[in-house]
Amino acid sequence: MNRRIRVFAPATVANLGPGFDVLGLALSRPGDELEAELTDRPGIEIVEITGDRGLLSRDADKNVVGRAAADVVRRAGANRGVRLWLHKQMPLASGLGSSGASSAAGAVAVNELLGRPLAERDVVASAMEGERAASGTPHADNVAPSVMGGIVLVRSYQPFEVIALPLPDTLHISVVHPHCEVSTAEARRLVKGRTYSLDDIVPNLGNVAALVAGLGRGDLGLVGRSVEDRLVEPLRSRLIPGFDAVKKAALEAGGLGCSIAGSGPSVFAFAESVIAAERIGAAMRDAFRSAASLESDLFAGKVSSQGARVI
């Protein structure tokens, strides 16, 4: 009988304010679960998908989890097939890396079944192939933290290099997901081809560098002050009903910086304790309700040091 395993891959928050397409972190929850088993017949088969409201393709060539799984098989040179059962446990088009979590789960699960022939860097690269299916570009700011856990910096794509950043033990996060959707394609369209002045670019460069320095020093005040984005947030915030009110509420409740999670509509804020994270998250939920008549879900806790893993 072929061995079947179950993998959990965490949701993620990308960009972290100024770090467009280069910074990301893993959440403790939510995430996706994937069951996988090897077969003797080559090829990838998606047996079942649950929790997607019927919106995702069961064609392995068109689904991120199938593409990521196939790339691991290719890189490993394995003459085996894979059967997959994907259980979506996070909202689609939420800004929480839904496609990235599925891609990470597919890559990690198949690498595990094959006896871990690939190094972590190559597992991330295979997960990026899943992201190519979702957005047309193989970016790593969601899949890298979903595979690796913690907070990561994508230094370069050519050559590919991703760096695990220090994770202060006291760093917590509040993420509020309003019950609305923002299309990743639309969010990226707003940015594509956009030109910026040095007056906007230079502060963003300083904030990325300061955020990394703050993580290394364990200086949460510096981390929070560095969550300031002059390039992408002003464009994408228009797609999120009530964003200005939500950000104001987060900061007034003690948030250490607040910005859009990935493409949105989820919004995140850093905090220095779980109690603070829950208080800040409650204020953000209240603001979504009063400013935009939107209910929302709150995820509050530590940044997860663990990435995708067998459960």
mmCIF file of C-alpha atoms in Angstrom:
data_model
loop_
_atom_site.group_PDB
_atom_site.id
_atom_site.type_symbol
_atom_site.label_atom_id
_atom_site.label_comp_id
_atom_site.label_asym_id
_atom_site.label_seq_id
_atom_site.Cartn_x
_atom_site.Cartn_y
_atom_site.Cartn_z
ATOM 1 C CA MET A 1 0.000 0.000 0.000
ATOM 2 C CA ASN A 2 1.316 3.437 -0.887
ATOM 3 C CA ARG A 3 2.059 5.731 2.024
ATOM 4 C CA ARG A 4 -0.286 8.728 2.341
ATOM 5 C CA ILE A 5 0.801 11.812 4.273
ATOM 6 C CA ARG A 6 -0.967 14.985 5.345
ATOM 7 C CA VAL A 7 0.791 18.344 5.191
ATOM 8 C CA PHE A 8 -0.185 21.709 6.679
ATOM 9 C CA ALA A 9 1.062 24.879 4.962
ATOM 10 C CA PRO A 10 0.539 28.219 6.713
ATOM 11 C CA ALA A 11 -1.015 31.383 5.382
ATOM 12 C CA THR A 12 1.374 34.292 4.923
ATOM 13 C CA VAL A 13 1.564 38.069 4.922
ATOM 14 C CA ALA A 14 3.641 39.496 2.075
ATOM 15 C CA ASN A 15 5.284 42.906 1.611
ATOM 16 C CA LEU A 16 5.071 43.937 5.310
ATOM 17 C CA GLY A 17 4.556 47.506 4.206
ATOM 18 C CA PRO A 18 7.567 48.746 2.229
ATOM 19 C CA GLY A 19 8.962 45.373 1.076
ATOM 20 C CA PHE A 20 6.915 44.846 -2.098
ATOM 21 C CA ASP A 21 7.584 41.332 -3.452
ATOM 22 C CA VAL A 22 10.669 40.857 -1.229
ATOM 23 C CA LEU A 23 9.407 40.466 2.373
ATOM 24 C CA GLY A 24 6.976 37.957 3.833
ATOM 25 C CA LEU A 25 6.130 36.085 7.021
ATOM 26 C CA ALA A 26 4.301 32.924 8.077
ATOM 27 C CA LEU A 27 1.188 32.942 10.249
ATOM 28 C CA SER A 28 0.336 30.316 12.849
ATOM 29 C CA ARG A 29 -3.102 30.061 11.275
ATOM 30 C CA PRO A 30 -5.009 29.751 9.013
ATOM 31 C CA GLY A 31 -3.513 27.528 6.330
ATOM 32 C CA ASP A 32 -4.189 24.737 3.855
ATOM 33 C CA GLU A 33 -3.983 20.982 4.350
ATOM 34 C CA LEU A 34 -2.989 18.520 1.654
ATOM 35 C CA GLU A 35 -3.049 14.739 1.559
ATOM 36 C CA ALA A 36 -0.656 13.139 -0.911
ATOM 37 C CA GLU A 37 0.457 9.678 -1.958
ATOM 38 C CA LEU A 38 2.790 8.295 -4.598
ATOM 39 C CA THR A 39 1.612 6.049 -7.414
ATOM 40 C CA ASP A 40 3.473 3.904 -9.917
ATOM 41 C CA ARG A 41 1.751 5.604 -12.816
ATOM 42 C CA PRO A 42 3.519 8.884 -13.762
ATOM 43 C CA GLY A 43 1.502 12.090 -13.631
ATOM 44 C CA ILE A 44 -0.260 14.273 -11.076
ATOM 45 C CA GLU A 45 -3.902 13.613 -10.186
ATOM 46 C CA ILE A 46 -6.008 15.928 -8.050
ATOM 47 C CA VAL A 47 -8.539 13.556 -6.538
ATOM 48 C CA GLU A 48 -10.498 16.076 -4.496
ATOM 49 C CA ILE A 49 -10.594 19.722 -3.430
ATOM 50 C CA THR A 50 -12.697 20.833 -0.475
ATOM 51 C CA GLY A 51 -13.400 24.301 0.904
ATOM 52 C CA ASP A 52 -13.005 26.163 -2.404
ATOM 53 C CA ARG A 53 -16.713 26.629 -3.241
ATOM 54 C CA GLY A 54 -16.019 24.866 -6.545
ATOM 55 C CA LEU A 55 -13.853 27.731 -7.807
ATOM 56 C CA LEU A 56 -10.540 25.909 -8.300
ATOM 57 C CA SER A 57 -9.635 23.706 -11.256
ATOM 58 C CA ARG A 58 -9.242 19.981 -10.692
ATOM 59 C CA ASP A 59 -6.890 19.909 -13.694
ATOM 60 C CA ALA A 60 -3.409 19.421 -12.225
ATOM 61 C CA ASP A 61 -1.827 21.463 -15.021
ATOM 62 C CA LYS A 62 -4.017 24.455 -14.129
ATOM 63 C CA ASN A 63 -3.982 24.213 -10.342
ATOM 64 C CA VAL A 64 -1.095 25.583 -8.272
ATOM 65 C CA VAL A 65 -0.837 22.485 -6.095
ATOM 66 C CA GLY A 66 -0.525 20.220 -9.136
ATOM 67 C CA ARG A 67 2.071 22.465 -10.793
ATOM 68 C CA ALA A 68 4.204 22.608 -7.635
ATOM 69 C CA ALA A 69 3.981 18.848 -7.117
ATOM 70 C CA ALA A 70 4.946 18.149 -10.726
ATOM 71 C CA ASP A 71 7.977 20.429 -10.472
ATOM 72 C CA VAL A 72 9.297 18.517 -7.457
ATOM 73 C CA VAL A 73 8.928 15.238 -9.368
ATOM 74 C CA ARG A 74 10.781 16.780 -12.302
ATOM 75 C CA ARG A 75 13.618 18.202 -10.206
ATOM 76 C CA ALA A 76 14.007 14.912 -8.343
ATOM 77 C CA GLY A 77 14.078 12.908 -11.580
ATOM 78 C CA ALA A 78 11.502 10.527 -10.126
ATOM 79 C CA ASN A 79 9.512 8.163 -12.326
ATOM 80 C CA ARG A 80 6.485 8.241 -10.034
ATOM 81 C CA GLY A 81 3.054 9.777 -10.016
ATOM 82 C CA VAL A 82 1.213 11.586 -7.220
ATOM 83 C CA ARG A 83 -2.409 11.697 -6.061
ATOM 84 C CA LEU A 84 -3.520 14.792 -4.156
ATOM 85 C CA TRP A 85 -6.432 15.760 -1.899
ATOM 86 C CA LEU A 86 -6.439 19.514 -1.187
ATOM 87 C CA HIS A 87 -8.385 20.926 1.743
ATOM 88 C CA LYS A 88 -8.663 24.720 1.540
ATOM 89 C CA GLN A 89 -8.963 26.131 5.048
ATOM 90 C CA MET A 90 -8.428 29.796 4.261
ATOM 91 C CA PRO A 91 -10.334 32.348 2.205
ATOM 92 C CA LEU A 92 -9.555 32.857 -1.474
ATOM 93 C CA ALA A 93 -8.480 36.317 -2.715
ATOM 94 C CA SER A 94 -7.792 37.371 0.875
ATOM 95 C CA GLY A 95 -4.244 38.681 0.642
ATOM 96 C CA LEU A 96 -3.107 35.853 2.937
ATOM 97 C CA GLY A 97 -1.276 33.815 0.315
ATOM 98 C CA SER A 98 -3.976 31.248 -0.416
ATOM 99 C CA SER A 99 -2.358 30.059 -3.644
ATOM 100 C CA GLY A 100 1.071 30.244 -1.983
ATOM 101 C CA ALA A 101 -0.005 27.941 0.841
ATOM 102 C CA SER A 102 -1.370 25.374 -1.622
ATOM 103 C CA SER A 103 1.809 25.606 -3.702
ATOM 104 C CA ALA A 104 3.984 25.176 -0.615
ATOM 105 C CA ALA A 105 1.921 22.200 0.539
ATOM 106 C CA GLY A 106 2.264 20.494 -2.845
ATOM 107 C CA ALA A 107 6.021 20.990 -3.016
ATOM 108 C CA VAL A 108 6.731 19.974 0.583
ATOM 109 C CA ALA A 109 4.428 16.923 0.488
ATOM 110 C CA VAL A 110 5.936 15.437 -2.661
ATOM 111 C CA ASN A 111 9.492 16.139 -1.524
ATOM 112 C CA GLU A 112 8.686 14.316 1.720
ATOM 113 C CA LEU A 113 7.163 11.321 -0.084
ATOM 114 C CA LEU A 114 10.221 11.038 -2.321
ATOM 115 C CA GLY A 115 12.575 10.949 0.666
ATOM 116 C CA ARG A 116 13.508 14.668 0.676
ATOM 117 C CA PRO A 117 15.783 14.701 -2.390
ATOM 118 C CA LEU A 118 15.507 18.492 -2.741
ATOM 119 C CA ALA A 119 17.110 21.138 -0.560
ATOM 120 C CA GLU A 120 14.820 23.732 0.983
ATOM 121 C CA ARG A 121 15.808 26.333 -1.615
ATOM 122 C CA ASP A 122 14.703 24.001 -4.427
ATOM 123 C CA VAL A 123 11.443 23.177 -2.642
ATOM 124 C CA VAL A 124 10.735 26.915 -2.561
ATOM 125 C CA ALA A 125 11.596 27.125 -6.280
ATOM 126 C CA SER A 126 9.100 24.335 -7.037
ATOM 127 C CA ALA A 127 6.432 26.101 -4.992
ATOM 128 C CA MET A 128 7.140 29.216 -7.054
ATOM 129 C CA GLU A 129 6.100 27.266 -10.159
ATOM 130 C CA GLY A 130 2.697 26.911 -8.542
ATOM 131 C CA GLU A 131 2.566 30.674 -8.072
ATOM 132 C CA ARG A 132 3.355 31.086 -11.761
ATOM 133 C CA ALA A 133 0.072 29.286 -12.481
ATOM 134 C CA ALA A 134 -1.813 31.665 -10.172
ATOM 135 C CA SER A 135 -0.394 35.033 -11.145
ATOM 136 C CA GLY A 136 1.750 34.529 -14.247
ATOM 137 C CA THR A 137 4.967 35.305 -12.359
ATOM 138 C CA PRO A 138 6.900 32.941 -10.052
ATOM 139 C CA HIS A 139 7.297 35.284 -7.067
ATOM 140 C CA ALA A 140 8.417 33.966 -3.677
ATOM 141 C CA ASP A 141 7.227 36.456 -1.045
ATOM 142 C CA ASN A 142 4.337 34.142 -0.092
ATOM 143 C CA VAL A 143 5.666 30.664 -0.880
ATOM 144 C CA ALA A 144 9.071 31.157 0.775
ATOM 145 C CA PRO A 145 7.691 31.900 4.262
ATOM 146 C CA SER A 146 5.011 29.229 3.799
ATOM 147 C CA VAL A 147 7.748 26.654 3.138
ATOM 148 C CA MET A 148 10.392 27.989 5.531
ATOM 149 C CA GLY A 149 8.392 29.653 8.313
ATOM 150 C CA GLY A 150 9.410 32.860 10.067
ATOM 151 C CA ILE A 151 10.180 36.077 8.197
ATOM 152 C CA VAL A 152 12.040 35.946 4.903
ATOM 153 C CA LEU A 153 13.727 38.342 2.506
ATOM 154 C CA VAL A 154 13.932 37.564 -1.209
ATOM 155 C CA ARG A 155 17.292 39.142 -2.063
ATOM 156 C CA SER A 156 17.355 38.161 -5.724
ATOM 157 C CA TYR A 157 15.562 36.086 -8.332
ATOM 158 C CA GLN A 158 18.489 35.911 -10.777
ATOM 159 C CA PRO A 159 20.235 34.128 -9.147
ATOM 160 C CA PHE A 160 17.532 33.052 -6.722
ATOM 161 C CA GLU A 161 18.423 33.778 -3.104
ATOM 162 C CA VAL A 162 16.073 33.903 -0.133
ATOM 163 C CA ILE A 163 17.226 34.761 3.384
ATOM 164 C CA ALA A 164 15.645 33.802 6.712
ATOM 165 C CA LEU A 165 15.560 36.913 8.920
ATOM 166 C CA PRO A 166 15.760 36.997 12.726
ATOM 167 C CA LEU A 167 12.407 36.531 14.443
ATOM 168 C CA PRO A 168 12.082 38.373 17.780
ATOM 169 C CA ASP A 169 10.326 36.182 20.319
ATOM 170 C CA THR A 170 8.027 39.003 21.397
ATOM 171 C CA LEU A 171 6.819 39.922 17.896
ATOM 172 C CA HIS A 172 3.092 39.312 17.462
ATOM 173 C CA ILE A 173 0.717 40.123 14.636
ATOM 174 C CA SER A 174 -2.954 40.912 14.151
ATOM 175 C CA VAL A 175 -4.463 40.107 10.763
ATOM 176 C CA VAL A 176 -8.043 41.068 9.993
ATOM 177 C CA HIS A 177 -9.737 39.665 6.899
ATOM 178 C CA PRO A 178 -12.875 41.589 5.902
ATOM 179 C CA HIS A 179 -15.611 39.659 4.120
ATOM 180 C CA CYS A 180 -14.858 41.022 0.679
ATOM 181 C CA GLU A 181 -12.396 40.109 -2.060
ATOM 182 C CA VAL A 182 -9.611 41.875 -3.901
ATOM 183 C CA SER A 183 -8.424 40.297 -7.140
ATOM 184 C CA THR A 184 -4.669 39.692 -7.105
ATOM 185 C CA ALA A 185 -4.609 40.395 -10.835
ATOM 186 C CA GLU A 186 -6.339 43.752 -10.315
ATOM 187 C CA ALA A 187 -4.045 44.648 -7.414
ATOM 188 C CA ARG A 188 -0.968 43.896 -9.520
ATOM 189 C CA ARG A 189 -2.385 45.798 -12.488
ATOM 190 C CA LEU A 190 -2.454 48.966 -10.396
ATOM 191 C CA VAL A 191 1.283 48.663 -9.812
ATOM 192 C CA LYS A 192 2.469 47.331 -13.174
ATOM 193 C CA GLY A 193 4.155 49.980 -15.294
ATOM 194 C CA ARG A 194 3.884 52.583 -12.536
ATOM 195 C CA THR A 195 6.774 55.031 -12.236
ATOM 196 C CA TYR A 196 7.832 56.693 -8.995
ATOM 197 C CA SER A 197 9.936 59.668 -7.982
ATOM 198 C CA LEU A 198 13.091 59.369 -5.886
ATOM 199 C CA ASP A 199 11.239 61.269 -3.162
ATOM 200 C CA ASP A 200 9.038 58.194 -2.734
ATOM 201 C CA ILE A 201 11.575 55.466 -3.552
ATOM 202 C CA VAL A 202 14.272 56.556 -1.107
ATOM 203 C CA PRO A 203 12.031 56.482 2.016
ATOM 204 C CA ASN A 204 10.849 52.989 1.058
ATOM 205 C CA LEU A 205 14.437 51.763 0.719
ATOM 206 C CA GLY A 206 15.209 53.200 4.130
ATOM 207 C CA ASN A 207 12.169 51.524 5.665
ATOM 208 C CA VAL A 208 13.023 48.092 4.252
ATOM 209 C CA ALA A 209 16.565 48.370 5.587
ATOM 210 C CA ALA A 210 15.360 49.640 8.959
ATOM 211 C CA LEU A 211 12.760 46.874 9.254
ATOM 212 C CA VAL A 212 15.455 44.241 8.698
ATOM 213 C CA ALA A 213 17.730 46.013 11.193
ATOM 214 C CA GLY A 214 14.907 46.179 13.727
ATOM 215 C CA LEU A 215 14.303 42.440 13.448
ATOM 216 C CA GLY A 216 18.005 41.749 13.926
ATOM 217 C CA ARG A 217 18.206 43.970 17.010
ATOM 218 C CA GLY A 218 14.875 42.845 18.435
ATOM 219 C CA ASP A 219 13.775 46.491 18.363
ATOM 220 C CA LEU A 220 10.016 46.242 17.870
ATOM 221 C CA GLY A 221 9.612 50.007 17.933
ATOM 222 C CA LEU A 222 11.930 50.313 14.939
ATOM 223 C CA VAL A 223 10.139 47.442 13.188
ATOM 224 C CA GLY A 224 6.814 49.211 13.665
ATOM 225 C CA ARG A 225 8.082 52.608 12.507
ATOM 226 C CA SER A 226 9.415 50.947 9.363
ATOM 227 C CA VAL A 227 6.014 49.595 8.278
ATOM 228 C CA GLU A 228 5.484 52.587 6.025
ATOM 229 C CA ASP A 229 4.900 52.231 2.294
ATOM 230 C CA ARG A 230 4.750 55.182 -0.080
ATOM 231 C CA LEU A 231 4.687 53.119 -3.267
ATOM 232 C CA VAL A 232 2.018 50.411 -3.259
ATOM 233 C CA GLU A 233 -0.251 51.056 -0.268
ATOM 234 C CA PRO A 234 -1.597 54.378 -1.628
ATOM 235 C CA LEU A 235 -2.726 52.573 -4.792
ATOM 236 C CA ARG A 236 -4.097 49.351 -3.331
ATOM 237 C CA SER A 237 -5.786 50.888 -0.309
ATOM 238 C CA ARG A 238 -8.463 52.233 -2.667
ATOM 239 C CA LEU A 239 -9.585 48.626 -3.256
ATOM 240 C CA ILE A 240 -10.214 48.040 0.463
ATOM 241 C CA PRO A 241 -13.417 49.580 1.870
ATOM 242 C CA GLY A 242 -12.721 51.464 5.092
ATOM 243 C CA PHE A 243 -8.939 50.994 4.967
ATOM 244 C CA ASP A 244 -8.007 54.438 6.294
ATOM 245 C CA ALA A 245 -10.318 54.046 9.272
ATOM 246 C CA VAL A 246 -9.005 50.544 9.978
ATOM 247 C CA LYS A 247 -5.374 51.670 9.885
ATOM 248 C CA LYS A 248 -6.119 54.610 12.157
ATOM 249 C CA ALA A 249 -7.911 52.314 14.614
ATOM 250 C CA ALA A 250 -4.980 49.866 14.654
ATOM 251 C CA LEU A 251 -2.425 52.576 15.429
ATOM 252 C CA GLU A 252 -4.612 54.230 18.060
ATOM 253 C CA ALA A 253 -5.034 50.838 19.760
ATOM 254 C CA GLY A 254 -1.251 50.481 20.024
ATOM 255 C CA GLY A 255 -0.350 48.792 16.747
ATOM 256 C CA LEU A 256 3.371 48.838 15.913
ATOM 257 C CA GLY A 257 2.774 49.761 12.287
ATOM 258 C CA CYS A 258 -0.114 48.745 10.048
ATOM 259 C CA SER A 259 -0.465 48.050 6.330
ATOM 260 C CA ILE A 260 -2.085 45.848 3.699
ATOM 261 C CA ALA A 261 -1.469 42.104 3.806
ATOM 262 C CA GLY A 262 -0.235 41.193 0.333
ATOM 263 C CA SER A 263 -2.740 42.321 -2.274
ATOM 264 C CA GLY A 264 -5.469 42.805 0.352
ATOM 265 C CA PRO A 265 -8.179 43.105 1.463
ATOM 266 C CA SER A 266 -6.700 41.728 4.706
ATOM 267 C CA VAL A 267 -4.901 44.267 6.875
ATOM 268 C CA PHE A 268 -2.163 43.505 9.411
ATOM 269 C CA ALA A 269 -0.603 45.255 12.390
ATOM 270 C CA PHE A 270 2.387 44.287 14.527
ATOM 271 C CA ALA A 271 2.092 44.067 18.312
ATOM 272 C CA GLU A 272 4.369 43.334 21.278
ATOM 273 C CA SER A 273 2.163 40.757 23.021
ATOM 274 C CA VAL A 274 -0.753 38.458 22.341
ATOM 275 C CA ILE A 275 -2.999 40.617 24.537
ATOM 276 C CA ALA A 276 -2.043 43.685 22.513
ATOM 277 C CA ALA A 277 -2.546 41.791 19.248
ATOM 278 C CA GLU A 278 -6.065 40.777 20.261
ATOM 279 C CA ARG A 279 -6.922 44.335 21.385
ATOM 280 C CA ILE A 280 -5.592 45.832 18.145
ATOM 281 C CA GLY A 281 -7.398 43.227 16.071
ATOM 282 C CA ALA A 282 -10.687 43.953 17.843
ATOM 283 C CA ALA A 283 -10.287 47.658 17.081
ATOM 284 C CA MET A 284 -9.638 46.871 13.414
ATOM 285 C CA ARG A 285 -12.730 44.662 13.225
ATOM 286 C CA ASP A 286 -14.839 47.405 14.795
ATOM 287 C CA ALA A 287 -13.493 49.880 12.250
ATOM 288 C CA PHE A 288 -14.345 47.643 9.301
ATOM 289 C CA ARG A 289 -17.838 47.270 10.697
ATOM 290 C CA SER A 290 -18.443 50.967 11.356
ATOM 291 C CA ALA A 291 -16.634 52.423 8.326
ATOM 292 C CA ALA A 292 -17.598 49.898 5.661
ATOM 293 C CA SER A 293 -20.380 47.730 7.151
ATOM 294 C CA LEU A 294 -18.102 44.704 6.737
ATOM 295 C CA GLU A 295 -17.816 41.768 9.104
ATOM 296 C CA SER A 296 -14.340 40.265 9.369
ATOM 297 C CA ASP A 297 -12.221 37.461 10.793
ATOM 298 C CA LEU A 298 -9.318 38.008 13.184
ATOM 299 C CA PHE A 299 -6.109 35.996 13.393
ATOM 300 C CA ALA A 300 -3.900 37.141 16.279
ATOM 301 C CA GLY A 301 -0.753 35.548 17.658
ATOM 302 C CA LYS A 302 2.958 35.089 17.128
ATOM 303 C CA VAL A 303 4.594 34.985 13.753
ATOM 304 C CA SER A 304 5.067 31.264 13.104
ATOM 305 C CA SER A 305 8.612 29.940 13.141
ATOM 306 C CA GLN A 306 7.369 26.798 11.366
ATOM 307 C CA GLY A 307 6.626 26.457 7.689
ATOM 308 C CA ALA A 308 4.843 23.672 5.800
ATOM 309 C CA ARG A 309 5.140 20.350 7.600
ATOM 310 C CA VAL A 310 3.758 16.839 7.937
ATOM 311 C CA ILE A 311 1.002 16.576 10.543
#
